[in-house]
Structure formats: structure tokens, C-alpha cells
XYZ file of N, CA and C in Angstrom:
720
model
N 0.856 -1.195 0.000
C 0.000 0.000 0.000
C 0.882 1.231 0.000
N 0.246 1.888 -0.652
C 1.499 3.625 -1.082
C 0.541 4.772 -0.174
N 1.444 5.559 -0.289
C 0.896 6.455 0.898
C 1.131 7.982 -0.074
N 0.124 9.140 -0.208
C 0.624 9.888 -0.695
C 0.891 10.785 0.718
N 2.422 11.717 0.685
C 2.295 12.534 1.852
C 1.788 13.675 1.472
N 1.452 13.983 0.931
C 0.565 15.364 0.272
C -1.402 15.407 0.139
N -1.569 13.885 0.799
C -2.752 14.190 1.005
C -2.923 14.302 2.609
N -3.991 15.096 2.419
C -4.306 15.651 3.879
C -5.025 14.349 4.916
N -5.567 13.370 3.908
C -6.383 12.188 4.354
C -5.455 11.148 5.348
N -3.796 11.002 4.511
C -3.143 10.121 4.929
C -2.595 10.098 6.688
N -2.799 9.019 7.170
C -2.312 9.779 8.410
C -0.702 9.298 8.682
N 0.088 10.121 9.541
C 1.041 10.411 9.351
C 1.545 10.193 11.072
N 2.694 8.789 11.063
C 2.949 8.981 12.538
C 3.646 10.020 13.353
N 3.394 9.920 14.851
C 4.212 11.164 15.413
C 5.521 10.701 15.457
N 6.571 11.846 15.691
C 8.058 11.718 15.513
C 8.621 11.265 16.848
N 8.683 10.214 17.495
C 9.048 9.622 18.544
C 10.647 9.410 18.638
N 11.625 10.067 19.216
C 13.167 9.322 18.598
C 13.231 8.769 19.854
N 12.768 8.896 20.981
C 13.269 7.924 22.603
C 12.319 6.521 22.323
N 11.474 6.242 21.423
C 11.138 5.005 21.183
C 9.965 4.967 22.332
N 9.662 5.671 22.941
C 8.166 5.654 23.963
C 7.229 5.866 23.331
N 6.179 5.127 24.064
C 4.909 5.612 23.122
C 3.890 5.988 24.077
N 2.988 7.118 23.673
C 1.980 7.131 24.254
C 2.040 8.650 25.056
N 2.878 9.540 24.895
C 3.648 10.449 25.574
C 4.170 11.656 25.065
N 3.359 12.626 24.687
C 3.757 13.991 23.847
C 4.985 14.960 24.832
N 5.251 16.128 24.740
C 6.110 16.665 25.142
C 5.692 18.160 24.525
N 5.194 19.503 24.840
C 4.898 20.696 24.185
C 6.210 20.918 24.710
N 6.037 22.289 23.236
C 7.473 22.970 23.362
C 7.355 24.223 23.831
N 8.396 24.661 24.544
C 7.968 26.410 25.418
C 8.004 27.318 23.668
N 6.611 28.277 23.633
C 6.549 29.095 23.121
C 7.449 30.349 22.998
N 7.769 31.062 21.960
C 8.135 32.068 21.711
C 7.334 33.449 21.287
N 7.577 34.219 22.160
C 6.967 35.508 21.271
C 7.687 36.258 20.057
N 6.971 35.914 19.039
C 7.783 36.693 18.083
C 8.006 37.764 17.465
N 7.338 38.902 18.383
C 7.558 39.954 18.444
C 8.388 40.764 19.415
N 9.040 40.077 20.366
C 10.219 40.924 20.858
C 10.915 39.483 21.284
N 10.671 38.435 21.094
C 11.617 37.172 22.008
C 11.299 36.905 23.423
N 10.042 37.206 23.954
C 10.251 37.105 25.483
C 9.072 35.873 25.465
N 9.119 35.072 26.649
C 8.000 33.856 26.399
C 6.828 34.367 26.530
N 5.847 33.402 25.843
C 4.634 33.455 25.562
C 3.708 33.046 26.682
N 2.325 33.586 26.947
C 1.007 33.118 27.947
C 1.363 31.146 27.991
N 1.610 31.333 29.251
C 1.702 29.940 29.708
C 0.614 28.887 29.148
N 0.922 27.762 28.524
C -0.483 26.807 27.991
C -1.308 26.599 28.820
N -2.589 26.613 28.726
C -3.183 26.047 29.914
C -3.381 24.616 29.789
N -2.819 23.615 28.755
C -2.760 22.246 29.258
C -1.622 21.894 30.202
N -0.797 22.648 30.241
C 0.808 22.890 31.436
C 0.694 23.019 32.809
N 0.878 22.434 33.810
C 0.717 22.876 34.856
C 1.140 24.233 35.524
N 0.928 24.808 36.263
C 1.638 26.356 36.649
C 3.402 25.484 37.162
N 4.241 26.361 37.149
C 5.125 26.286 38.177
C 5.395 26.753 39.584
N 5.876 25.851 40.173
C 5.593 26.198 41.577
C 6.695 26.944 41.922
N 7.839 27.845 41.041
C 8.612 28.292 41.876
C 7.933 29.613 42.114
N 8.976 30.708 43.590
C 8.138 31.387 44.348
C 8.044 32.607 43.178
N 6.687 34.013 43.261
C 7.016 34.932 43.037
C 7.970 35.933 43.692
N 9.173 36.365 43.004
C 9.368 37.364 43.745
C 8.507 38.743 44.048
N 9.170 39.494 45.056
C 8.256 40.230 45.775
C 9.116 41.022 46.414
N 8.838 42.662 46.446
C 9.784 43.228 47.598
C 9.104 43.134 48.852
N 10.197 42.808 49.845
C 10.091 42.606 51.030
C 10.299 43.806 52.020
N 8.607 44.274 52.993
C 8.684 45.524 53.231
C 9.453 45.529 54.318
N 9.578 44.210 55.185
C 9.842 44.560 56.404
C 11.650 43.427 56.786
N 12.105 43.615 55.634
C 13.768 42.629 55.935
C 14.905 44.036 55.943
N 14.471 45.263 56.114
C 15.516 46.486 56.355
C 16.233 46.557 57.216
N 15.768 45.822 58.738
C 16.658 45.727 59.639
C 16.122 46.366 60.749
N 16.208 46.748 61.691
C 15.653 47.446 63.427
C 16.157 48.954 62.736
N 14.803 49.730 63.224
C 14.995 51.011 62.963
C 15.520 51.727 64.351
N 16.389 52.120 64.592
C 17.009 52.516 65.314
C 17.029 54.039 66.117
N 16.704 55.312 66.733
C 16.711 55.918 67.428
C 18.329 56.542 66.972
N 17.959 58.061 65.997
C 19.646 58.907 65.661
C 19.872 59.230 66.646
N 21.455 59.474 66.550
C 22.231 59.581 67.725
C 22.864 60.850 67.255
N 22.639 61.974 68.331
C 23.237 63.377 68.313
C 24.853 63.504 68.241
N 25.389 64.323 67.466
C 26.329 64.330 67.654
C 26.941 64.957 68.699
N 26.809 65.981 69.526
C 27.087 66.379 70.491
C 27.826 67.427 70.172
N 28.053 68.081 69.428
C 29.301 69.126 69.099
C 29.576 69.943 69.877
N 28.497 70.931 70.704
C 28.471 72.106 71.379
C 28.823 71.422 72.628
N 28.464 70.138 73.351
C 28.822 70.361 74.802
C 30.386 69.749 74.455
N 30.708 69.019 73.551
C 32.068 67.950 73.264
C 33.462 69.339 73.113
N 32.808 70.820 72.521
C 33.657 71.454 71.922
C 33.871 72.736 73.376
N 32.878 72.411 73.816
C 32.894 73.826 75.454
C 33.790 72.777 76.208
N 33.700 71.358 76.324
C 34.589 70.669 77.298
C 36.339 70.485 76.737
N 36.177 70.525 75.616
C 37.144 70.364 75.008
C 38.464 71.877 75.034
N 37.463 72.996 75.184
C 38.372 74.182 75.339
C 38.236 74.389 76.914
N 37.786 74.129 77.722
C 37.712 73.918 78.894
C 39.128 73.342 79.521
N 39.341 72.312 79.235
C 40.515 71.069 79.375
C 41.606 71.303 78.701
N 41.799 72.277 77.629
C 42.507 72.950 77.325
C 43.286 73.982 77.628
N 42.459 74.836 78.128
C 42.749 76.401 78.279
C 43.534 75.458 79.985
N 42.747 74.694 80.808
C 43.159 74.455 82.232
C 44.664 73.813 81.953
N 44.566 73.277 81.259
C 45.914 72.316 80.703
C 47.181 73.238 80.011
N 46.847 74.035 79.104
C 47.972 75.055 78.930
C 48.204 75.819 79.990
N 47.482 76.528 81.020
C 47.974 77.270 81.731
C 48.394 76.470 83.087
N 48.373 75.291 83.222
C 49.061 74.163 84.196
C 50.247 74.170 83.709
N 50.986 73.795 82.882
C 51.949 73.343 82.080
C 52.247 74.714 82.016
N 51.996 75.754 81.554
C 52.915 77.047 81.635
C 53.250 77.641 82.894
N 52.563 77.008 84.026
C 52.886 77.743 85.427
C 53.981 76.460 85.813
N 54.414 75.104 85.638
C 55.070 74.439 85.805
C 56.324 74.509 85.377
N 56.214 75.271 83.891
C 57.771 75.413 83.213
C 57.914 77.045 83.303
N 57.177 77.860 83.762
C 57.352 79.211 84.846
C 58.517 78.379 86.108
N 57.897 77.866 86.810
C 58.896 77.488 88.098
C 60.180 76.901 88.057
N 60.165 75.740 86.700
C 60.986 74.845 86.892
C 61.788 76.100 86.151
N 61.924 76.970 85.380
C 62.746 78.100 85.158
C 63.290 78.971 85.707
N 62.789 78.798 87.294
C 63.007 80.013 88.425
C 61.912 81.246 88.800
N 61.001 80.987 88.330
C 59.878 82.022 88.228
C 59.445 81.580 89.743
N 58.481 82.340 90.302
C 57.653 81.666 91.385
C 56.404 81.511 91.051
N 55.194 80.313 91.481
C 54.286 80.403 91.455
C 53.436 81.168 91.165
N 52.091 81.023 89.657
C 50.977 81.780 90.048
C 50.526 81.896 91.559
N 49.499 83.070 91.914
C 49.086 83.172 92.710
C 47.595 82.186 93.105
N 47.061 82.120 91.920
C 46.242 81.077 91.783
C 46.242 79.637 92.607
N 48.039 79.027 91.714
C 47.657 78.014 92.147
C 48.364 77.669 93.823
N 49.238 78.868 94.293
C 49.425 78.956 95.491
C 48.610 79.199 96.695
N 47.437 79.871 96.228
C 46.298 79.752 97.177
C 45.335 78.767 97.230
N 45.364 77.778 95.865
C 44.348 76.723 96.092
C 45.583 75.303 96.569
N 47.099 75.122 96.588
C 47.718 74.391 97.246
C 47.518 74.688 98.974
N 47.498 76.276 99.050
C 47.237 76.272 100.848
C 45.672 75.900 101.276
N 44.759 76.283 100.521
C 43.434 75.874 100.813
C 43.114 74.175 100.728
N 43.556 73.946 99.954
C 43.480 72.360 99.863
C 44.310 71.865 101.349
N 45.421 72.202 101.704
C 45.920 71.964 102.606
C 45.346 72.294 104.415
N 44.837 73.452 104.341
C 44.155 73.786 105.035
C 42.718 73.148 105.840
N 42.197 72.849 104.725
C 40.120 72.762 105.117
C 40.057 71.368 105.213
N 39.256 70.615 105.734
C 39.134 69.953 105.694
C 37.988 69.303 104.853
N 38.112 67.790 104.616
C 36.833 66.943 104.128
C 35.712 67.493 104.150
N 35.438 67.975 105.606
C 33.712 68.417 106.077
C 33.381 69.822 105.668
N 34.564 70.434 104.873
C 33.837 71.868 104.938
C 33.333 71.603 103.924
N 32.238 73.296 104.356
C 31.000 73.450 103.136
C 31.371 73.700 101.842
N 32.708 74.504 101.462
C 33.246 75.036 100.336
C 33.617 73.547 99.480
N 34.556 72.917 100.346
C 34.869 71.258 99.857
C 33.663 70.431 99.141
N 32.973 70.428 99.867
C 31.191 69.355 99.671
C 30.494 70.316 98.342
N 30.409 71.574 98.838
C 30.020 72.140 97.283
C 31.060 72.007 96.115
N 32.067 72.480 96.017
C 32.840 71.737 94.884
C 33.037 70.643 94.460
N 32.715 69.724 95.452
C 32.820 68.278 95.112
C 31.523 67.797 94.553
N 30.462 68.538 95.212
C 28.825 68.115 94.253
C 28.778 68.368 93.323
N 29.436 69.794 92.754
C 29.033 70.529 91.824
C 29.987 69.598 90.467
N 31.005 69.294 90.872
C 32.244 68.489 89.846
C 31.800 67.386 89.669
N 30.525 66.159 90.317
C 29.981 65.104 90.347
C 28.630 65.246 89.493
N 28.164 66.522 89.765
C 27.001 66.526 88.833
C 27.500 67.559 87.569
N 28.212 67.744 87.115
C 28.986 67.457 85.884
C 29.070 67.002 84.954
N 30.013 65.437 85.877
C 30.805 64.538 85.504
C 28.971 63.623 85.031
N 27.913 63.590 85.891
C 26.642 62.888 85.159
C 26.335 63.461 84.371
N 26.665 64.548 84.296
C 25.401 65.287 82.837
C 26.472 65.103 81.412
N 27.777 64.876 81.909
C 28.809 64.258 80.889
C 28.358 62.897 80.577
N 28.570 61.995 81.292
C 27.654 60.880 81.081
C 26.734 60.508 80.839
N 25.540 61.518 80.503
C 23.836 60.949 80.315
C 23.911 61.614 78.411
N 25.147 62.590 78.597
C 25.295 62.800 77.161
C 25.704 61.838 76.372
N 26.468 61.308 76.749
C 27.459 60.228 76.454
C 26.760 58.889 75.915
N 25.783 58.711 76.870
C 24.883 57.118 77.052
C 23.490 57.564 75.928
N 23.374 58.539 75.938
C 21.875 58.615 75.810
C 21.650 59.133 74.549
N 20.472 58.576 73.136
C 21.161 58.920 71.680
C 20.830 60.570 71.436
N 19.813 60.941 72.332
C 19.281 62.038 72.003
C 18.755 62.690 70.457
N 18.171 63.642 70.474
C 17.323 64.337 69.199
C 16.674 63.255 69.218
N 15.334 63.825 70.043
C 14.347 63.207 70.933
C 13.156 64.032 69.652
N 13.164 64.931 69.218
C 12.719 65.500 68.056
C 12.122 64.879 66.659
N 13.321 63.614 66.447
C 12.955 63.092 65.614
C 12.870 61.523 65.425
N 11.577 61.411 64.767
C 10.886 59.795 65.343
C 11.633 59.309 64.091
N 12.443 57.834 64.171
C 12.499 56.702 63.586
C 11.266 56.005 62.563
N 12.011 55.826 61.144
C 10.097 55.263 60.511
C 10.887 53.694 60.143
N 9.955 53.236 59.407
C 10.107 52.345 59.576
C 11.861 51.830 57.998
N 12.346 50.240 58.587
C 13.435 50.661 57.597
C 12.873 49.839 55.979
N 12.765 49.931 55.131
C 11.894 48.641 54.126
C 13.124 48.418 53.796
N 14.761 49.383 53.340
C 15.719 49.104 52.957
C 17.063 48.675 54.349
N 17.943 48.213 53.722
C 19.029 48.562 55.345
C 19.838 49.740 54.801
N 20.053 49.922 53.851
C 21.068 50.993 53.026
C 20.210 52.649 53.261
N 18.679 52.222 53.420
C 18.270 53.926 53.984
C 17.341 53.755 55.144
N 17.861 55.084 55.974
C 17.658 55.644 57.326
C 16.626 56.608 56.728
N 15.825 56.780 57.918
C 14.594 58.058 57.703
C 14.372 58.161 59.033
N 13.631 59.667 58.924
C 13.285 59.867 60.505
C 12.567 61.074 59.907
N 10.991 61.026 60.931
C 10.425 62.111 60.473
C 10.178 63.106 61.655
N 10.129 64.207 61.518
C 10.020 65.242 62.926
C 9.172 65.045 63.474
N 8.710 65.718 65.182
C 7.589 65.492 65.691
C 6.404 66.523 65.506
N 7.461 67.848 64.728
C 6.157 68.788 64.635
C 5.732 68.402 63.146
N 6.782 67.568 62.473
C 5.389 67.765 60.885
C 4.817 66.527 61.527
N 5.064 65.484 61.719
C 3.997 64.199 62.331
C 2.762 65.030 63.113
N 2.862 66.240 64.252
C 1.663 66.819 64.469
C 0.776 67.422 63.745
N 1.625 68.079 62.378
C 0.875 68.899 61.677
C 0.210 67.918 60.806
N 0.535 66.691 60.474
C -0.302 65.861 59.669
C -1.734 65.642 60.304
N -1.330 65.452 61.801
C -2.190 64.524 62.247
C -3.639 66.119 62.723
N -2.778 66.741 62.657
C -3.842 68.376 62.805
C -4.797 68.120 61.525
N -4.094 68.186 60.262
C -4.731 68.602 58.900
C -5.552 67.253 59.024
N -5.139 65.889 58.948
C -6.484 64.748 58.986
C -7.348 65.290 60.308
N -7.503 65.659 61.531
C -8.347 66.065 62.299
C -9.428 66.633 61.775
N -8.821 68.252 60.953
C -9.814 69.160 60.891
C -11.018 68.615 60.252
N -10.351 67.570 59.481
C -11.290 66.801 58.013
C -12.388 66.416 58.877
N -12.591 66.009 59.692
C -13.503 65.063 60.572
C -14.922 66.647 60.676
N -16.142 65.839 59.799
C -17.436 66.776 60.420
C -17.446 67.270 61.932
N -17.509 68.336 62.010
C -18.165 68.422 63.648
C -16.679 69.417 64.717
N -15.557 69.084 63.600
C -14.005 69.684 64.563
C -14.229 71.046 63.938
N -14.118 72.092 65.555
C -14.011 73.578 65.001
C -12.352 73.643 65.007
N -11.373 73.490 66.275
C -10.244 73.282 65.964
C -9.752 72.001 67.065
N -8.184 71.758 66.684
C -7.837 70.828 66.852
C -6.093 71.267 67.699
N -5.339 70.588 68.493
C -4.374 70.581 68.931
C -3.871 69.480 69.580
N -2.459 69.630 68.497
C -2.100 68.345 68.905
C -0.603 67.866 69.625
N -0.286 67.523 70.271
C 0.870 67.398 71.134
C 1.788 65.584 70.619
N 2.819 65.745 69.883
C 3.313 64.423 69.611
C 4.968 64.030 70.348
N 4.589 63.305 70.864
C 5.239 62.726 71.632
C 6.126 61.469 71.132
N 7.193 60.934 71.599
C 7.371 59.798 71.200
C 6.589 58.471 71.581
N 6.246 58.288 72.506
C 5.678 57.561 72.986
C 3.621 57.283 72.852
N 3.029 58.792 72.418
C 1.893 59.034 72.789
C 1.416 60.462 72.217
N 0.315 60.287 71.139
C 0.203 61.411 70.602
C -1.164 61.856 71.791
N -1.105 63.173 71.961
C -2.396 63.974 72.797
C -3.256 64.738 71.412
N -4.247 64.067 71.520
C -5.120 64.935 70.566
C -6.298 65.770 71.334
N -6.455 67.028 71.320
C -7.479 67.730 71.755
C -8.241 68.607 70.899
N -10.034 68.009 71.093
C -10.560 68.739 69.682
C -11.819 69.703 70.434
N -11.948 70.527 69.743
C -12.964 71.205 70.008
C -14.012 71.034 68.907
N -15.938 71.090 69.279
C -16.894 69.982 68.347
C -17.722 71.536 68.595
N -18.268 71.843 67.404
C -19.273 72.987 68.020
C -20.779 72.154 67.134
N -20.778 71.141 66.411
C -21.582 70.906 65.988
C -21.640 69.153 66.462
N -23.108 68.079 66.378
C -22.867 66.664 66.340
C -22.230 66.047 67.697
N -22.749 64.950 68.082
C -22.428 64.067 69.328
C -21.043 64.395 69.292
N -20.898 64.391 70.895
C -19.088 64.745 71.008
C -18.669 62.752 71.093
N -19.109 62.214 71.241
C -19.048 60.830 71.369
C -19.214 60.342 69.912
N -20.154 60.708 69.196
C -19.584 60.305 67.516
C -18.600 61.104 66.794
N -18.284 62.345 67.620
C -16.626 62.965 66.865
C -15.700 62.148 66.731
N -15.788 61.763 68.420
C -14.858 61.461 68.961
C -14.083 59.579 68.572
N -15.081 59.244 68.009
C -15.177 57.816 67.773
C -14.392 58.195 65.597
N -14.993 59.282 65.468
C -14.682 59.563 64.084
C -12.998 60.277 63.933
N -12.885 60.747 64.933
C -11.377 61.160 65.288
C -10.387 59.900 65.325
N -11.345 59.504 66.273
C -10.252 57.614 66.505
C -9.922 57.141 65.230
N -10.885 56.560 64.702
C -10.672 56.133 62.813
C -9.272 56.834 62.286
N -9.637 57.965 62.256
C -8.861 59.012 61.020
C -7.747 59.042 61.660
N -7.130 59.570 62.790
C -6.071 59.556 63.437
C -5.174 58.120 63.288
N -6.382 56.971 63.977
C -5.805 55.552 63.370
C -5.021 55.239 62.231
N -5.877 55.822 61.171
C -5.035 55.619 59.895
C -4.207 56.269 59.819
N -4.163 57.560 60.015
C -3.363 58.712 60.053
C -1.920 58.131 60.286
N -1.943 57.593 61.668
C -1.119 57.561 62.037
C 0.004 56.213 61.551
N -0.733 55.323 61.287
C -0.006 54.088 60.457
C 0.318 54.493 58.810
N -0.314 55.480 58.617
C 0.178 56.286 57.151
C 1.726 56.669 57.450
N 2.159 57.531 58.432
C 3.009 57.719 58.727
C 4.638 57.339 58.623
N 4.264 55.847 58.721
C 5.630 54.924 58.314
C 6.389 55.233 59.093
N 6.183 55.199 60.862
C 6.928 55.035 62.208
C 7.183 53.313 62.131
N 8.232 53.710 62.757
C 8.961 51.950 63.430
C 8.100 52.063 64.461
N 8.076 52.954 65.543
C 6.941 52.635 66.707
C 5.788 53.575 66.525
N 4.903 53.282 65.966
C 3.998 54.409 66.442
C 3.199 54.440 67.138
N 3.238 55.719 67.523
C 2.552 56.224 69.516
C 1.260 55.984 69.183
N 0.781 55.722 70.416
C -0.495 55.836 71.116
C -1.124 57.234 70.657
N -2.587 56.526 71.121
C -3.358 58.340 70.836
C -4.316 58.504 71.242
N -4.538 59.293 72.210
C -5.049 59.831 73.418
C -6.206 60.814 72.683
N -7.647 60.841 72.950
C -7.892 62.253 72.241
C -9.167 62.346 72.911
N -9.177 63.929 73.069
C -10.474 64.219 73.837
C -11.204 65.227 73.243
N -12.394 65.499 73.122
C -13.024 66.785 72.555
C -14.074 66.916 73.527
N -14.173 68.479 73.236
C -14.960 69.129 74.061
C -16.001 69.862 73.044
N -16.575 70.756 74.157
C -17.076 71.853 73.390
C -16.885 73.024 73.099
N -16.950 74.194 72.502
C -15.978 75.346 73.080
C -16.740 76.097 74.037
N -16.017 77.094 74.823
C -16.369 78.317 75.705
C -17.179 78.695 75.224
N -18.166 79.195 76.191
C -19.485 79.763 75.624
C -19.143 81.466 75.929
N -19.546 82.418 74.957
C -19.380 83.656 75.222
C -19.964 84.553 76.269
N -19.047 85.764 76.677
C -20.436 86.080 78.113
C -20.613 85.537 78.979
């Protein structure tokens, strides 16, 4: 029996070269208008590998800036200086034959003199101790208390937003609320104070409508911690 391959009738086996039978194989599509692959077949199963995705929260612990300190680092610094050159110049004064400042000849006899218990002693000694802490609480403590930490989505960027525009946001969503004549707001790190004044509508449905908006408000924000929020409305002063 002859076969024509040019009729459309004849049938024609599939091209098997692994010798299996029973077992097709589709081929990944091409787009041929720029080369990039084509709408997945839907006789294909999906693939299970993952989507990527940016990840909002792998930036790292948002951290609390740390002041540099310049003004108290640079008053202590000429402080310890100025005491230190003129030590050392009254030392190589003497060892040259000069005699003593007068200075430090009256605080060698006074030191020698007074004792532990006097009052002059105990005050200089408090006053040089509470100092030496306010040197230390500088030291320990990160300060620029001013500006709140947000949150990090990157590790390569730092942000920090102030506490008066964080109030002024949270002012401008206030006013929005039906029923607020004005609004004041106190932001804290820890705890925002909201105080509203209602001249119109339940001060108890303002006040519930304040909660909402502030709520969001405040997770709009993009704080690493964000404060609490306290809020009270009143009514205003009546005239007369």
C-alpha cells in the first residue's frame, strides 16, 4: 500500500526518537515579536517556583539617631585645654626660676588647710559630680528626641520624620472630621495627645470619628513605633 504525503487524508505517525509511546512533550513558546515567552499553555501545569516580591519589612531594626554632640564635646574640650595650657605654663614658669601663680598657690594652701567636712569642699565636690553625670547621660543617651524613627523597608536607607510635621499631619487629617471647630495636637514619642474642640454633632460620635482618622493617620506615617493616641473633645467656651 502507497501512501501519498501530500494528502491531507493520509495519516502520518508522530516523531518519537526515545522510542516511547503514548507520551507527547509541548514545546515552550516564543513571542515573536520581541523574544520574550509566551502566555503559559493552559494544558501545562503552573510552576511552583516562588514569586518574587519586595520585602517591606527585611531592612533591619529602625534605630533611634544619635546626636552628635558638638556644642557640649567642643565647650569641654576648650575647657581642658585652656586648664591644661595654663598648668603646664605655670610648671615650666617654676621649673625656670619664676615663682608660682598666685592662683595656684592659694588653692595648694586651701586644699591643705580645710578639711573633708567643709562646706566650700562638699560644694565643689557636688558641683564636679554633677557634671561629671550630665557628661555621662550625654554620652549614654542617643538624644534628638525631636525626631521619630520610621520604619526601615531598605538597610542601606535611614529616615526619621520630625515630631512637629507628624503633628501637623495629624492636625490637617483632624480638621477633616465633620463636627471639629479646631484641633491641637501634642506628639510625643511615645503618645500622641489629641485635643478637639466639636461645636456641631455628638461629642461621642466625633470622637469615635477622630479615633478612625487619626488611626489611619497615624499608620500612614511609616513610624517603626507608632505612639499611642489619646484624644479628647470638648465643646468650646461659651461667650459672656
Amino acid at each position: 500500500m502507497t501512501t501519498d504525503p501530500t494528502d491531507p487524508t493520509t495519516p502520518v505517525a508522530p516523531d518519537n526518537p526515545t522510542g516511547s509511546t503514548g507520551s507527547t512533550r509541548r514545546m515552550p513558546t516564543v513571542d515573536r515579536a520581541g523574544g520574550a515567552p509566551g502566555p503559559p499553555d493552559p494544558g501545562v501545569p503552573p510552576s511552583h517556583e516562588p514569586v518574587p516580591t519586595l520585602d517591606r519589612g527585611g531592612g533591619g531594626r529602625a534605630r533611634r539617631f544619635w546626636s552628635a554632640r558638638r556644642v557640649p564635646a567642643a565647650l569641654l574640650a576648650l575647657v581642658l585645654l585652656g586648664a591644661a595650657g595654663l598648668l603646664l605654663y605655670d610648671i615650666a614658669a617654676v621649673r625656670a626660676g619664676h615663682p608660682a601663680m598666685q592662683w595656684r598657690r592659694s588653692l595648694a594652701d586651701g586644699l591643705a588647710e580645710r578639711q573633708l567636712d567643709d562646706v566650700a569642699v562638699l560644694v565643689g565636690a557636688g558641683v564636679a559630680a554633677a557634671i561629671g553625670l550630665w557628661l555621662l547621660l550625654l554620652a549614654l543617651t542617643p538624644g534628638l528626641r525631636d525626631l521619630l524613627p520610621m520604619r526601615r523597608d531598605r538597610t542601606e536607607v535611614r529616615a526619621g520624620l520630625d515630631r512637629t510635621a507628624a503633628a501637623l499631619v495629624l492636625r490637617d487629617r483632624a480638621v477633616e472630621v465633620p463636627g471639629v471647630q479646631s484641633v491641637r495636637v501634642r506628639m510625643g514619642r511615645r503618645k500622641a495627645k489629641v485635643r478637639a474642640l466639636s461645636h456641631f454633632r455628638g461629642i461621642d460620635d466625633v470622637r469615635t470619628d477622630l479615633e478612625t482618622v487619626l488611626a489611619r493617620a497615624v499608620g500612614e506615617l511609616g513610624l517603626a513605633k507608632p505612639p499611642g493616641l489619646s484624644v479628647r473633645v470638648d465643646r468650646p467656651a461659651r461667650k459672656g
